CSV table of C-alpha atoms in Angstrom, one decimal:
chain,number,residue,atom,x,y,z
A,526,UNK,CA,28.3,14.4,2.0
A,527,UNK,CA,26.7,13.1,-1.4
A,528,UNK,CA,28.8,10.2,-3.2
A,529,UNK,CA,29.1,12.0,-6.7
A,530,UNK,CA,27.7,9.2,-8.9
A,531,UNK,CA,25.5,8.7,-12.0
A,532,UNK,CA,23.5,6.0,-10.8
A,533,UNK,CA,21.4,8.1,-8.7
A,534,UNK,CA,19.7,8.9,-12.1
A,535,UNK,CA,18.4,5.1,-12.3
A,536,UNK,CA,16.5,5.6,-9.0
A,537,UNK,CA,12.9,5.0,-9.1
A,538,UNK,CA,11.7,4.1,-5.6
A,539,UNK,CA,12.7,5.7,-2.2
A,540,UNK,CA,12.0,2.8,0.3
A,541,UNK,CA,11.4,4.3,4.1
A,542,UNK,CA,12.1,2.3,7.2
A,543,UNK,CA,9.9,3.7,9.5
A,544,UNK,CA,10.2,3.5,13.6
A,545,UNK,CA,13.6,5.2,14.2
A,546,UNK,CA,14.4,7.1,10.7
A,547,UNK,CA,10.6,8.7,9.9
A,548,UNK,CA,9.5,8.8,13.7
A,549,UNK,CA,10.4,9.3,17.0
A,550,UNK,CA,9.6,5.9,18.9
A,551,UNK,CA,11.3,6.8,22.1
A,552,UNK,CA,9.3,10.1,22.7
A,553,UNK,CA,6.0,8.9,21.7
A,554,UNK,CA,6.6,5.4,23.3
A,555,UNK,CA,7.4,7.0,26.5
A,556,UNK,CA,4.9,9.5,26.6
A,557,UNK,CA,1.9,6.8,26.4
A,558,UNK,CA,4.3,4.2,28.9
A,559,UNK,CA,3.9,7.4,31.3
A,560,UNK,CA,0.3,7.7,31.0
A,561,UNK,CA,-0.8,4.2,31.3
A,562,UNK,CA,1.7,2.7,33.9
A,563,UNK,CA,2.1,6.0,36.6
A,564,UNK,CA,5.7,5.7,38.9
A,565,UNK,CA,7.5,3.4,35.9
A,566,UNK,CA,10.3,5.3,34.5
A,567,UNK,CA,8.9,5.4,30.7
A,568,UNK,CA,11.8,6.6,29.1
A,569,UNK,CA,13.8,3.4,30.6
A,570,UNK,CA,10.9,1.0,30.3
A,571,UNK,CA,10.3,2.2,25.9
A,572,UNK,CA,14.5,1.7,25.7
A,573,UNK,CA,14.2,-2.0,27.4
A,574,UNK,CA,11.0,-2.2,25.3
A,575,UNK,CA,12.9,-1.7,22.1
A,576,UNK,CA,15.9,-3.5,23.0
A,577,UNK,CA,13.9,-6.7,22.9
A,578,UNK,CA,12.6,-6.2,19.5
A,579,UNK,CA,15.6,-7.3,16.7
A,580,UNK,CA,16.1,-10.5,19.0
A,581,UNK,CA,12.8,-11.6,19.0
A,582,UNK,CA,12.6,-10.9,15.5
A,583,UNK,CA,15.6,-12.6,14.6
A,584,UNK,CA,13.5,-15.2,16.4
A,585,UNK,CA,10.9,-15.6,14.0
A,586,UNK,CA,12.9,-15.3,10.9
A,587,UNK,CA,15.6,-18.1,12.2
A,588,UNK,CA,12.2,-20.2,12.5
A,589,UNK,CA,12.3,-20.8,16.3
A,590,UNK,CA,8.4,-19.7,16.4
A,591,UNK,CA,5.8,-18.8,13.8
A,592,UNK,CA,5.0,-15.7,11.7
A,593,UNK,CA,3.0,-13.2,14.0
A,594,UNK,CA,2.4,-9.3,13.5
A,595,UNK,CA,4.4,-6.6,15.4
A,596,UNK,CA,1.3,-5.5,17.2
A,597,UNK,CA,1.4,-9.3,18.9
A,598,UNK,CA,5.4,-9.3,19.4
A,599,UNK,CA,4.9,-6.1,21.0
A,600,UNK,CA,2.8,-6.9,23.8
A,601,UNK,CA,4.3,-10.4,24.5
A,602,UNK,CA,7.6,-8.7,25.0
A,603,UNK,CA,6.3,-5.8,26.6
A,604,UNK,CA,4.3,-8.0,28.9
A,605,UNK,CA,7.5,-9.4,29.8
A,606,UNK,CA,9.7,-6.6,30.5
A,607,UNK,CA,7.2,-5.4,32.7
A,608,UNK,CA,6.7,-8.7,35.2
A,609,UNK,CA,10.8,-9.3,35.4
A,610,UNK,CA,12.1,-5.7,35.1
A,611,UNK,CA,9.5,-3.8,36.9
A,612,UNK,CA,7.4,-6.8,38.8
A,613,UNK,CA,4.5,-4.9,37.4
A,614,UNK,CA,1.6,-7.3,36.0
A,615,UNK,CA,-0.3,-4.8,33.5
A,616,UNK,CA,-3.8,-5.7,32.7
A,617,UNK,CA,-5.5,-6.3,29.2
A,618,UNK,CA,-6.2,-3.0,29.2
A,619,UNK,CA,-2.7,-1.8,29.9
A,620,UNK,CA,-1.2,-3.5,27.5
A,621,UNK,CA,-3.2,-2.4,24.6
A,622,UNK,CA,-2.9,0.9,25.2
A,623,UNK,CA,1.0,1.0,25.2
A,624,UNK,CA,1.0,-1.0,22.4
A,625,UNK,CA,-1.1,1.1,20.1
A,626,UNK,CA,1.3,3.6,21.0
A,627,UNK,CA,3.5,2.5,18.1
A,628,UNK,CA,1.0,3.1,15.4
A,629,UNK,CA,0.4,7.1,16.3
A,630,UNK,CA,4.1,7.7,17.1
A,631,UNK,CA,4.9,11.1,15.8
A,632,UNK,CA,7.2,11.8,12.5
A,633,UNK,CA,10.6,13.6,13.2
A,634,UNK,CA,9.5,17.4,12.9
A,635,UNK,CA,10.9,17.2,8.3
A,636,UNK,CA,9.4,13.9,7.6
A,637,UNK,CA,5.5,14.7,6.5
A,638,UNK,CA,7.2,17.5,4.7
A,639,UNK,CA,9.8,15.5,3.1
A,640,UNK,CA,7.8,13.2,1.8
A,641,UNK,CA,5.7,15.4,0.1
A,642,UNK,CA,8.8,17.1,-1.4
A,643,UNK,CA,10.2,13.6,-2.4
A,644,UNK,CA,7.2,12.0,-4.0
A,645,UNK,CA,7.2,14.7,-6.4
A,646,UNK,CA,10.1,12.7,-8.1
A,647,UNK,CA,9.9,8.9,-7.0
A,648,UNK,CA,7.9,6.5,-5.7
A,649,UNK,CA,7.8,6.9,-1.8
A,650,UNK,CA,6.9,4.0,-0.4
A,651,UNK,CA,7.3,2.4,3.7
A,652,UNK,CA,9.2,-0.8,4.4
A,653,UNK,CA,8.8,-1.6,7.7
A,654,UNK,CA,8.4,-4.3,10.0
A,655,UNK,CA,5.6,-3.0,11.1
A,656,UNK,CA,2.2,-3.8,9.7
A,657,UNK,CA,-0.1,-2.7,7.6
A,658,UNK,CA,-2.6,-1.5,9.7
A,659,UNK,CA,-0.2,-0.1,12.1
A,660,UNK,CA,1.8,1.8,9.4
A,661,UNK,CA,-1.6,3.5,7.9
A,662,UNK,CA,-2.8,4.7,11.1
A,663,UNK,CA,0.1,6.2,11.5
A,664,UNK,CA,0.3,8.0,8.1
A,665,UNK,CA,-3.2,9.4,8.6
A,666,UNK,CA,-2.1,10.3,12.1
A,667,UNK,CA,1.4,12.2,11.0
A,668,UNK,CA,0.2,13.2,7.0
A,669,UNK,CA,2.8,11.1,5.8
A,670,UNK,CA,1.6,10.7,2.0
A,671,UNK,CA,3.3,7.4,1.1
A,672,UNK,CA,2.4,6.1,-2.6
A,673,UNK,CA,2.7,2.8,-1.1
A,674,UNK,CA,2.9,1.3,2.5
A,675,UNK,CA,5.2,-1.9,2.6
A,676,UNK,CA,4.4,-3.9,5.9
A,677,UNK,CA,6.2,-6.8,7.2
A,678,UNK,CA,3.1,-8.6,6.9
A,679,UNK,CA,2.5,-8.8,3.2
A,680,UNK,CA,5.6,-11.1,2.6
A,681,UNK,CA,5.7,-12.8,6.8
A,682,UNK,CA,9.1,-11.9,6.8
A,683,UNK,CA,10.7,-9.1,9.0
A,684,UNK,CA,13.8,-7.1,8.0
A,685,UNK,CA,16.4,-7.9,7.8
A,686,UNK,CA,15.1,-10.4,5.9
A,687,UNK,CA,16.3,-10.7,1.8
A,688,UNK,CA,12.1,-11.2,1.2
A,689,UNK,CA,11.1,-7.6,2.3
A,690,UNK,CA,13.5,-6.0,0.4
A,691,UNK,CA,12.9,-8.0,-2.8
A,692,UNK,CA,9.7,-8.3,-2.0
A,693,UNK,CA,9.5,-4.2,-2.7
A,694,UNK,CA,11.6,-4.4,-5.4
A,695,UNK,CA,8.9,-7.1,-6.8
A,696,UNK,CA,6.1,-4.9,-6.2
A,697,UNK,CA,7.5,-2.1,-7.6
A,698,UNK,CA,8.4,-3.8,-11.2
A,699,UNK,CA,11.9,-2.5,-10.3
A,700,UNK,CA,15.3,-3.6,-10.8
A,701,UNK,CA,17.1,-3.9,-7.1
A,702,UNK,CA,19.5,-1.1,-8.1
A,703,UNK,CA,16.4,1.5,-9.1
A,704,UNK,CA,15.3,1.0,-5.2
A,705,UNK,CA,16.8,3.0,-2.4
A,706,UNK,CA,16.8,2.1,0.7
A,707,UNK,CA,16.9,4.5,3.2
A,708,UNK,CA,17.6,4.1,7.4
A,709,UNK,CA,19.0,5.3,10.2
A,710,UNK,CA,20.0,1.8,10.9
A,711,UNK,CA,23.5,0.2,9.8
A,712,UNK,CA,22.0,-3.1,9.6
A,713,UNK,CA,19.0,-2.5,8.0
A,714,UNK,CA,21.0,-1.0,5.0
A,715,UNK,CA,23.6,-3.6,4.9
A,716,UNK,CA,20.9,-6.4,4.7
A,717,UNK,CA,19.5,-4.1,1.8
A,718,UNK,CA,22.7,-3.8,-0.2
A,719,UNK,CA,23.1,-7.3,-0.3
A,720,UNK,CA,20.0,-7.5,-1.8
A,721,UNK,CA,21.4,-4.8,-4.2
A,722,UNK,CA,19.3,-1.5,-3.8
A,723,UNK,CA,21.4,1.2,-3.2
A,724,UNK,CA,21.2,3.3,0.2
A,725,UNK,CA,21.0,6.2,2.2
A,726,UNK,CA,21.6,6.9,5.7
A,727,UNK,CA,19.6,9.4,7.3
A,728,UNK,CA,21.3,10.7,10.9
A,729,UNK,CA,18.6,10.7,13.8
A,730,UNK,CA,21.2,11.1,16.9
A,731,UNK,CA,18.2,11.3,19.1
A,732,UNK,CA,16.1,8.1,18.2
A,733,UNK,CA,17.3,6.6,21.4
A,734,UNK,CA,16.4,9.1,23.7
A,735,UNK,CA,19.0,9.3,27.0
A,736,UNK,CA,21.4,6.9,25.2
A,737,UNK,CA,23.5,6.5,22.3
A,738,UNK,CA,22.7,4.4,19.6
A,739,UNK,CA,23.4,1.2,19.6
A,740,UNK,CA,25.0,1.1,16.0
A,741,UNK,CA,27.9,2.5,14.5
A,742,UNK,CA,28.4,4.5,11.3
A,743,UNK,CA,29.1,3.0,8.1
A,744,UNK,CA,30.5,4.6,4.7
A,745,UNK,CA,29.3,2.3,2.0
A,746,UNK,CA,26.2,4.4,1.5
A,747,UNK,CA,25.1,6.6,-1.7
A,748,UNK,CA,23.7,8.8,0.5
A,749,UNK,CA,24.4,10.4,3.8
A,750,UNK,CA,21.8,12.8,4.8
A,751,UNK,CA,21.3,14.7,8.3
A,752,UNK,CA,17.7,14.5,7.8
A,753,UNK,CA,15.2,13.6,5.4
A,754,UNK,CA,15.1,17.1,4.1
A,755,UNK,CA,18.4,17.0,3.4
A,756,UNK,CA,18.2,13.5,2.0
A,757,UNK,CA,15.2,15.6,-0.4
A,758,UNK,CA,17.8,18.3,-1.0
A,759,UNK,CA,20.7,16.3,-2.5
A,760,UNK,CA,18.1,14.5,-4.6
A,761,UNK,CA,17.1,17.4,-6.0
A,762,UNK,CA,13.1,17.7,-4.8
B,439,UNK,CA,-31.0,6.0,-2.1
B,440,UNK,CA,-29.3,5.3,1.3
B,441,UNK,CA,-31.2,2.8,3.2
B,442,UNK,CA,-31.2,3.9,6.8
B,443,UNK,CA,-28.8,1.5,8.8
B,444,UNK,CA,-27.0,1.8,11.9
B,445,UNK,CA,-24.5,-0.5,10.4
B,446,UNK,CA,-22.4,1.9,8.2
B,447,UNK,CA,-21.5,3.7,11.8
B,448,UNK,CA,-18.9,0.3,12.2
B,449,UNK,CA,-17.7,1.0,8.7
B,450,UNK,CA,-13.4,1.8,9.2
B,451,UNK,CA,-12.3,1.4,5.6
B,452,UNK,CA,-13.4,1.9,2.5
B,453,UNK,CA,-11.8,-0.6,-0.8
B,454,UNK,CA,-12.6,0.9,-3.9
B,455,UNK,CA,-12.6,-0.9,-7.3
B,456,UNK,CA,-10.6,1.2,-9.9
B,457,UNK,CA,-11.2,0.0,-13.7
B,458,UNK,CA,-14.7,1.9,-14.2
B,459,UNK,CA,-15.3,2.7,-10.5
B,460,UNK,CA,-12.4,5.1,-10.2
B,461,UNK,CA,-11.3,5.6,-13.6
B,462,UNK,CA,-12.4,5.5,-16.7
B,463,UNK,CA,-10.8,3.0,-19.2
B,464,UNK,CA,-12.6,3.1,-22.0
B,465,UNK,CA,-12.0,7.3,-22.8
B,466,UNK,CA,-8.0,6.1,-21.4
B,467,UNK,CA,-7.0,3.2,-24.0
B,468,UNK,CA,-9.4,3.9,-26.4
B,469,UNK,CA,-7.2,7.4,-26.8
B,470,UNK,CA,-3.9,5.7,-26.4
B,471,UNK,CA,-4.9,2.9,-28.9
B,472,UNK,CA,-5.8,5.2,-31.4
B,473,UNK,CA,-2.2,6.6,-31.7
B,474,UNK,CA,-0.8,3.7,-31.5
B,475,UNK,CA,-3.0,1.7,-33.9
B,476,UNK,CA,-3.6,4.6,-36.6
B,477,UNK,CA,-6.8,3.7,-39.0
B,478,UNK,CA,-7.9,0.8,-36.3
B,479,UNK,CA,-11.6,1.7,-34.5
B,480,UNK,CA,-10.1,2.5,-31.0
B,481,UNK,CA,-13.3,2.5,-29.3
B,482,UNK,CA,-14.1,-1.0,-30.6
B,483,UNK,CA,-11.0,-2.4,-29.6
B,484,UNK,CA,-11.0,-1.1,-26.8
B,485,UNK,CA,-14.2,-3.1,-25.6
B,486,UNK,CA,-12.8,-6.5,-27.6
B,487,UNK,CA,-9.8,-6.0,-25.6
B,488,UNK,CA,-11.8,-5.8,-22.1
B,489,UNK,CA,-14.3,-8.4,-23.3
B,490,UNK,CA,-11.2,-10.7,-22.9
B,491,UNK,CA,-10.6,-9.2,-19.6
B,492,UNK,CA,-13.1,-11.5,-17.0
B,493,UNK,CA,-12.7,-14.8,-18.5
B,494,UNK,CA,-8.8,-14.3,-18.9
B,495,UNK,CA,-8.5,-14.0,-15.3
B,496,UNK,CA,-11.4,-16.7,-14.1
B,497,UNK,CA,-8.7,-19.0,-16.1
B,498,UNK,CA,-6.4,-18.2,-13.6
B,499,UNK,CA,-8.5,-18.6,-10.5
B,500,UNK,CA,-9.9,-21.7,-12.0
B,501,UNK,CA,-6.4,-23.2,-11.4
B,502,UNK,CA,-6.0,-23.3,-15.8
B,503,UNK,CA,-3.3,-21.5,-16.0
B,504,UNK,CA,-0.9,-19.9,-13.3
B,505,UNK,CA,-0.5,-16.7,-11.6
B,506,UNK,CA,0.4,-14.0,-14.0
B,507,UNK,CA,0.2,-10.2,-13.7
B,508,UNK,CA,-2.7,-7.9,-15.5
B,509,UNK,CA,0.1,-6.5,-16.9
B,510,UNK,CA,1.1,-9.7,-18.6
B,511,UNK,CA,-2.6,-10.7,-19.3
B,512,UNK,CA,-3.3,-7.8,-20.8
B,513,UNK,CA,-0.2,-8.0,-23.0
B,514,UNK,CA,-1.4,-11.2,-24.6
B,515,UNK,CA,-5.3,-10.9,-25.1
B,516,UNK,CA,-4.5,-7.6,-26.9
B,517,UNK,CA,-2.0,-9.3,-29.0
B,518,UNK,CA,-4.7,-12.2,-29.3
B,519,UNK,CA,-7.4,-9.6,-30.2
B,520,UNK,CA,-5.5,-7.7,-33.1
B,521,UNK,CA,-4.5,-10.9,-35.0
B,522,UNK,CA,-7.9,-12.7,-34.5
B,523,UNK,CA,-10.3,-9.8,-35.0
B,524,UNK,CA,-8.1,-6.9,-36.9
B,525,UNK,CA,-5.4,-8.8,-39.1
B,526,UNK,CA,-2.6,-6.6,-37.3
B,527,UNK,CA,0.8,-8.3,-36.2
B,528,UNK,CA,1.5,-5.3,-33.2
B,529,UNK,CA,5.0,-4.8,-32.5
B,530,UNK,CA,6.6,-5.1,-29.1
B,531,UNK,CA,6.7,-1.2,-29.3
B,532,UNK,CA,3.3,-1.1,-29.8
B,533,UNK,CA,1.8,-3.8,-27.0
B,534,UNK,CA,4.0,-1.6,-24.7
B,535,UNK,CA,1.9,1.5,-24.9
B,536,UNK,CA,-0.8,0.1,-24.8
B,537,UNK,CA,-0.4,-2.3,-21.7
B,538,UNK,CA,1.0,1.1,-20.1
B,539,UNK,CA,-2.0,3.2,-21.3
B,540,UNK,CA,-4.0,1.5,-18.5
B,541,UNK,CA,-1.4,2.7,-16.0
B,542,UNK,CA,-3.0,6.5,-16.5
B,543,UNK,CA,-6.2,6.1,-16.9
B,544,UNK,CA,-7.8,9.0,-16.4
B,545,UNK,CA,-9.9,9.3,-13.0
B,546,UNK,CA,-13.5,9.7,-13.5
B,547,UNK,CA,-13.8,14.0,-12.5
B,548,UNK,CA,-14.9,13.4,-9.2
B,549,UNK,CA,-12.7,10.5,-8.2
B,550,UNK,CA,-9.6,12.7,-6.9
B,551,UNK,CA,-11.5,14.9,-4.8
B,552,UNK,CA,-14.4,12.3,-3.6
B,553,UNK,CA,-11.1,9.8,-2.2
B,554,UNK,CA,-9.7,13.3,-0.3
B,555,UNK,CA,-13.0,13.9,1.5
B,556,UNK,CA,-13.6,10.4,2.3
B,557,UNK,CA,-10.1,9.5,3.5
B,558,UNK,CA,-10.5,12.6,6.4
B,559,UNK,CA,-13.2,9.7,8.0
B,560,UNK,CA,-12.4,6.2,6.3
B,561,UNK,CA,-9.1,4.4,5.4
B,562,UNK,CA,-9.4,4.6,1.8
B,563,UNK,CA,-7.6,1.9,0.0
B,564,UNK,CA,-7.6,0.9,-3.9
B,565,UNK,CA,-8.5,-3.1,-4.0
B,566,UNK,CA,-8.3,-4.1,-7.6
B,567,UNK,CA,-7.3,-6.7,-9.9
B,568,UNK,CA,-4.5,-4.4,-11.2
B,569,UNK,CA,-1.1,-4.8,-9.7
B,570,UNK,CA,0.8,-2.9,-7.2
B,571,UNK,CA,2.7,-0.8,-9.7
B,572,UNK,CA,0.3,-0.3,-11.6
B,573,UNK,CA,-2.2,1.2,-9.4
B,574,UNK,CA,0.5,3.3,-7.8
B,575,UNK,CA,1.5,4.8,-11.1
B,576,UNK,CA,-2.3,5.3,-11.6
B,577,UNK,CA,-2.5,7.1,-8.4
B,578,UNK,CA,0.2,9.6,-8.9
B,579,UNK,CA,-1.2,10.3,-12.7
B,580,UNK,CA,-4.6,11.2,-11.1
B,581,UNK,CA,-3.9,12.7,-7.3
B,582,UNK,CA,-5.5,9.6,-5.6
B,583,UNK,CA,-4.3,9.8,-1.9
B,584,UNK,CA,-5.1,6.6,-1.3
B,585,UNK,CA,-4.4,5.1,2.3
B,586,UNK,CA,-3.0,1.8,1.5
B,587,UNK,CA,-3.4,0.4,-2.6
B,588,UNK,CA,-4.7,-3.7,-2.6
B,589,UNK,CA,-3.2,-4.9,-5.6
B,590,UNK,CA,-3.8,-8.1,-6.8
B,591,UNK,CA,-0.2,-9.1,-6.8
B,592,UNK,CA,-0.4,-9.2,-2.6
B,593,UNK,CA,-2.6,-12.0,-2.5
B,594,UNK,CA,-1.7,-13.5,-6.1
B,595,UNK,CA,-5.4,-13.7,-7.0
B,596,UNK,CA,-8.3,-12.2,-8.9
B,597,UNK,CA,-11.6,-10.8,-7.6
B,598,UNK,CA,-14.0,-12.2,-7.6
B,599,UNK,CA,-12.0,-15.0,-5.2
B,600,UNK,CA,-12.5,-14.7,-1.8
B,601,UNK,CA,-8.7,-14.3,-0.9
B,602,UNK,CA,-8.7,-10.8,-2.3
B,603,UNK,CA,-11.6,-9.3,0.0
B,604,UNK,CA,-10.5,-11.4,3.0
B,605,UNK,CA,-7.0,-10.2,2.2
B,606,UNK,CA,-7.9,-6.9,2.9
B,607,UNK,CA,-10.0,-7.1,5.9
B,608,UNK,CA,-6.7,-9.2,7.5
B,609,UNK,CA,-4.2,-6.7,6.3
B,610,UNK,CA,-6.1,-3.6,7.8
B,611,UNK,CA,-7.0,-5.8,10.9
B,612,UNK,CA,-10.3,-5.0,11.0
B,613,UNK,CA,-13.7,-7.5,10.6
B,614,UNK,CA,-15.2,-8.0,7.2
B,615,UNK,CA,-18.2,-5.8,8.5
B,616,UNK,CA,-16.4,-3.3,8.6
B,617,UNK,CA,-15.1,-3.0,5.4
B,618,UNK,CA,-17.1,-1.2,2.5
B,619,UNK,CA,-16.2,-2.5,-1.0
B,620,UNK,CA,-17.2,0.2,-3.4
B,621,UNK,CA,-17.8,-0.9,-7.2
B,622,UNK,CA,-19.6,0.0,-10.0
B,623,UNK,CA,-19.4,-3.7,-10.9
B,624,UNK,CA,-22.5,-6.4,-9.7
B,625,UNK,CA,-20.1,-9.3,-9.7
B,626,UNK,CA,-17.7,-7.5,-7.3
B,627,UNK,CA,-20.1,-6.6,-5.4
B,628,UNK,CA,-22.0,-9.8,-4.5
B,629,UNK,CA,-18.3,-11.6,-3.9
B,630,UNK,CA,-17.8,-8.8,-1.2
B,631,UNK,CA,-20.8,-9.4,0.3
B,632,UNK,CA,-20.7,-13.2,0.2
B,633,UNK,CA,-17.5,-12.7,2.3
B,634,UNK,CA,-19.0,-10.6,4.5
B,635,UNK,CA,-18.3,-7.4,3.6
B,636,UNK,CA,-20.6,-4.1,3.2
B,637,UNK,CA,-21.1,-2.9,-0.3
B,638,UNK,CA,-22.1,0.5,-2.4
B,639,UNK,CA,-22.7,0.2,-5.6
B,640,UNK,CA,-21.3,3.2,-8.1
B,641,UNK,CA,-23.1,4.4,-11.1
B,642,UNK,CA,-21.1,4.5,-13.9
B,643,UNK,CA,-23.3,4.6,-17.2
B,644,UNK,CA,-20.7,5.5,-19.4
B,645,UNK,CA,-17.9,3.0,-18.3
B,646,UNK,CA,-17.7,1.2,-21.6
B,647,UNK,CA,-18.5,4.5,-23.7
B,648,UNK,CA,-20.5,3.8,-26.6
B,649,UNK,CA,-22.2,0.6,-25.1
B,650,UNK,CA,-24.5,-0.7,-22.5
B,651,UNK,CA,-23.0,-2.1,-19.4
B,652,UNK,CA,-23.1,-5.7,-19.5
B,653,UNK,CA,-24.1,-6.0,-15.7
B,654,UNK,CA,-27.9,-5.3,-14.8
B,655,UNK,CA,-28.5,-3.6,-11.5
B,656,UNK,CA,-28.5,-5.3,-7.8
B,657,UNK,CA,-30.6,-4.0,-4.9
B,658,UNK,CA,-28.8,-5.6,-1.9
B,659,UNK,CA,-25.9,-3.2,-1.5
B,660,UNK,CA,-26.3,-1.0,1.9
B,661,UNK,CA,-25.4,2.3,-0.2
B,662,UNK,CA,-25.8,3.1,-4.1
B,663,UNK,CA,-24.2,6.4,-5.1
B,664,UNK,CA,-24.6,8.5,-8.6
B,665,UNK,CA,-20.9,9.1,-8.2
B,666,UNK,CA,-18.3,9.0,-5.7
B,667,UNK,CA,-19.0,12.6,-4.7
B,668,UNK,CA,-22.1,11.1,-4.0
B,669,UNK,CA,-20.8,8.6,-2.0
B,670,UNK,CA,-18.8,11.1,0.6
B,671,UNK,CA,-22.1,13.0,0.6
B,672,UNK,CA,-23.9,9.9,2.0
B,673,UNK,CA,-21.3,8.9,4.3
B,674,UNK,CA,-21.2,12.5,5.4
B,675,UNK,CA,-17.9,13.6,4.3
């Protein structure tokens, strides 16, 4: 499935997105949405959870409302969900549970693993829209040894956003093309290759629990990998 | 040495200092500028070079000149310090190995191990005036598993300014009480604490080889360590 190229050579950085293509949001979501509000179908209630989270993004970055962390997106949107979907009205308490849930979500069963493998050879580093905070607890809490943990806080600016990626690339004292980017998400990739890293597409078919994924496949990748350990295989690690 | 204080129970993450604290610079470049300056006294440079080091980045804070990386600062006071003080005209070839030699640094011998105890209690983080890539490079030389790495580069600012050690405390969400900045280095220290962070002072007698540290001793820190093993002794590691 590897594109036969050279430029895979010039690759210095492996840049992770992280809910989705390093973890399993929809299991570990659900699994805390089940413990904290009892009768609610969780599985339904972490897919209308998620579905709300690239449009209120989009929200921030188009300028409609000011710069705020994940953790407070989360629970505002959550909040929401749960009064007009469910006409549940969750208390304080509630609430921060089920959103600390996205900061101890567990990896897909090859990503700690992977990882490891891969930073033998490159810089591994998480670029998220999470935050900082958020994406450390959850290395500690899944052994994910990152050499660098990009959040969404240190340049204000969530992905797909030409700042995070660049912002990476920055950080990194790289050249765009010595980055890659890899996702399980079409757009997340896209926005990076217009940035110019180069990209890899790692196939989670189950991120979304009971239902497809929303996106389709696209071919314009270096990389398409059926895991991260096969994404450490073709590179060689 | 510990004073007894119920307040390093609140302690979640611990930002470590790396030039002298971590590793040890002067045994680093003084080995790397001996090769590349054959005949030159690499040990004395060394220290020139590092004497230029504080007041080329209050400069900066001082609003004198702008934002630059160590990288780039420590490109030109070199350069500076080998016309002025050696009579030697270095080549580009030349200022590159030796901006890079404080890339891999060696760690001090206890500095690997001391950051893999600690980090199974604390988030462990680098928070240095060194830059991102600079301190990740230095991480994967030595086997530091840091948590997160606080470059100066995220906040565009030197320590001692306050924007550093708030910087962190806001990134890892937590209160500045809660934060322990570990140093071998007075000056950090006191601009931690002024902020409201908790400190431990290091001991480092041989940071600057041949010659007495420049800073005197301080006896308001909450912890003071003979090492970093030390330290994750103390804090029960």
């Amino acid at each position: 499935m590897t594109r036969a190229c050279e430029s895979d050579r010039v690759i210095k950085v492996l840049a992770f997105d992280t809910f989705g293509t390093v973890t399993d949001w929809h299991s570990g979501v659900s699994r805390v949405l089940a413990d904290v509000f009892p009768g609610v179908d969780a599985s339904l209630l972490a897919l209308q959870w998620r579905l709300t989270y690239a449009p209120t993004l989009a929200e921030v970055e188009a300028g409609a409302r000011e710069w705020s962390l994940l953790d407070d997106l989360h629970r505002e949107q959550l909040d929401r969900v749960l009064r007009e979907n469910h006409g549940i009205s969750p208390s304080v308490e509630q609430l921060d549970a089920a959103v600390h849930a996205w900061h101890v979500i567990p990896g897909w069963p090859d990503a700690a693993d992977s990882i490891r493998r891969l930073k033998t050879r490159f810089v591994v580093s998480a670029l998220s829209n999470g935050n900082v905070a958020l994406l450390t607890e959850m290395a500690k809490h899944n052994g994910f040894e990152w050499d660098f943990i990009g959040g969404a806080d240190l340049w204000r600016h969530y992905k797909p956003a030409p700042q995070v990626y660049l912002g990476i690339v920055e950080l990194m004292q790289a050249e765009p093309h010595e980055v890659l980017m890899v996702a399980t998400h079409v757009s997340d990739l896209e926005a990076a290759r217009s940035c110019g890293l180069q990209t890899a597409y790692v196939e989670r078919p189950l991120e979304w629990g009971p239902v497809d994924k929303p996106e389709s496949r696209c071919d314009d990748d270096l990389f398409h990998a059926t895991g991260m350990d096969d994404l450490a295989d073709q590179l060689g690690c």
